[in-house]
Short mmCIF file of C-alpha atoms in Angstrom, two decimals:
data_model
loop_
_atom_site.label_atom_id
_atom_site.label_comp_id
_atom_site.label_asym_id
_atom_site.label_seq_id
_atom_site.Cartn_x
_atom_site.Cartn_y
_atom_site.Cartn_z
CA UNK A 1 0.04 -0.05 -0.02
CA UNK A 2 2.81 2.40 0.78
CA UNK A 3 5.21 1.80 -2.11
CA UNK A 4 4.36 5.12 -3.87
CA UNK A 5 3.00 8.33 -2.28
CA UNK A 6 1.13 10.35 -4.78
CA UNK A 7 2.25 13.73 -5.78
CA UNK A 8 -0.01 16.64 -4.43
CA UNK A 9 1.71 19.51 -5.89
CA UNK A 10 0.05 20.92 -8.95
CA UNK A 11 -3.33 19.27 -8.76
CA UNK A 12 -6.23 21.06 -9.96
CA UNK A 13 -8.24 21.76 -7.86
CA UNK A 14 -5.31 22.04 -5.32
CA UNK A 15 -4.96 19.12 -2.73
CA UNK A 16 -7.57 19.00 -0.14
CA UNK A 17 -6.94 18.52 3.50
CA UNK A 18 -8.29 15.01 3.22
CA UNK A 19 -5.73 14.13 0.53
CA UNK A 20 -2.87 15.73 2.55
CA UNK A 21 -3.70 13.89 5.66
CA UNK A 22 -4.08 10.62 3.70
CA UNK A 23 -0.65 10.99 2.28
CA UNK A 24 0.72 12.02 5.73
CA UNK A 25 -0.93 8.72 7.26
CA UNK A 26 0.60 6.59 4.31
CA UNK A 27 4.07 8.09 5.01
CA UNK A 28 3.87 7.53 8.66
CA UNK A 29 2.72 3.81 8.27
CA UNK A 30 5.63 3.30 6.06
CA UNK A 31 8.36 4.75 8.30
CA UNK A 32 6.97 3.35 11.43
CA UNK A 33 5.99 0.07 10.32
CA UNK A 34 2.74 0.41 12.24
CA UNK A 35 -0.21 -0.36 10.26
CA UNK A 36 -2.89 -0.42 12.70
CA UNK A 37 -1.45 1.23 15.92
CA UNK A 38 -2.11 -0.18 19.41
CA UNK A 39 -3.81 1.88 21.84
CA UNK A 40 -0.33 2.55 23.27
CA UNK A 41 1.06 3.79 20.05
CA UNK A 42 -2.14 5.71 18.81
CA UNK A 43 -1.52 9.08 20.19
CA UNK A 44 2.13 9.07 18.97
CA UNK A 45 0.98 8.09 15.39
CA UNK A 46 -1.89 10.61 15.21
CA UNK A 47 0.56 13.35 16.50
CA UNK A 48 3.03 12.41 13.82
CA UNK A 49 0.15 12.28 11.04
CA UNK A 50 -0.95 15.93 12.11
CA UNK A 51 2.65 17.22 12.24
CA UNK A 52 3.63 15.73 8.80
CA UNK A 53 0.16 17.01 7.24
CA UNK A 54 1.02 20.50 8.65
CA UNK A 55 4.54 20.51 7.02
CA UNK A 56 3.11 19.24 3.72
CA UNK A 57 0.51 22.08 3.76
CA UNK A 58 3.37 24.71 4.24
CA UNK A 59 5.43 23.19 1.62
CA UNK A 60 2.66 23.06 -0.99
CA UNK A 61 1.83 26.70 -0.15
CA UNK A 62 5.40 27.87 -0.70
CA UNK A 63 6.56 25.77 -3.79
CA UNK A 64 6.20 27.60 -7.13
CA UNK A 65 3.41 26.30 -9.51
CA UNK A 66 4.13 23.30 -11.72
CA UNK A 67 4.21 23.66 -15.40
CA UNK A 68 2.29 20.36 -15.80
CA UNK A 69 0.07 18.43 -13.48
CA UNK A 70 1.28 15.16 -11.87
CA UNK A 71 1.20 12.15 -14.12
CA UNK A 72 -1.02 10.20 -11.76
CA UNK A 73 -4.33 10.90 -10.03
CA UNK A 74 -4.26 10.83 -6.33
CA UNK A 75 -6.16 7.80 -5.00
CA UNK A 76 -8.88 9.79 -3.19
CA UNK A 77 -9.76 11.34 -6.71
CA UNK A 78 -10.30 7.91 -8.31
CA UNK A 79 -14.01 6.84 -8.28
CA UNK A 80 -13.24 3.13 -7.44
CA UNK A 81 -11.17 4.03 -4.39
CA UNK A 82 -13.96 6.42 -3.07
CA UNK A 83 -16.46 3.75 -3.59
CA UNK A 84 -14.42 1.18 -1.82
CA UNK A 85 -13.89 3.55 1.11
CA UNK A 86 -17.44 4.50 1.36
CA UNK A 87 -16.87 8.33 0.37
#
């Protein structure tokens, strides 16, 4: 699941809070090796997700515009993924 984190810079419309949080969660899962945190690790994982999401928001807000959109569509913009997740 975490092999590739989708590019969020240059999307139209811009990446949503939900997309940024999903990417942050995916990153934290990958680097921590924790797919479903235990109750003991839940707070630490959620804090890390929030911090990474905040950094990504700042980063995307300061980078210059892309000349071309990303080559792939983020998962949360794909109908089959949204249907699977019940969104």
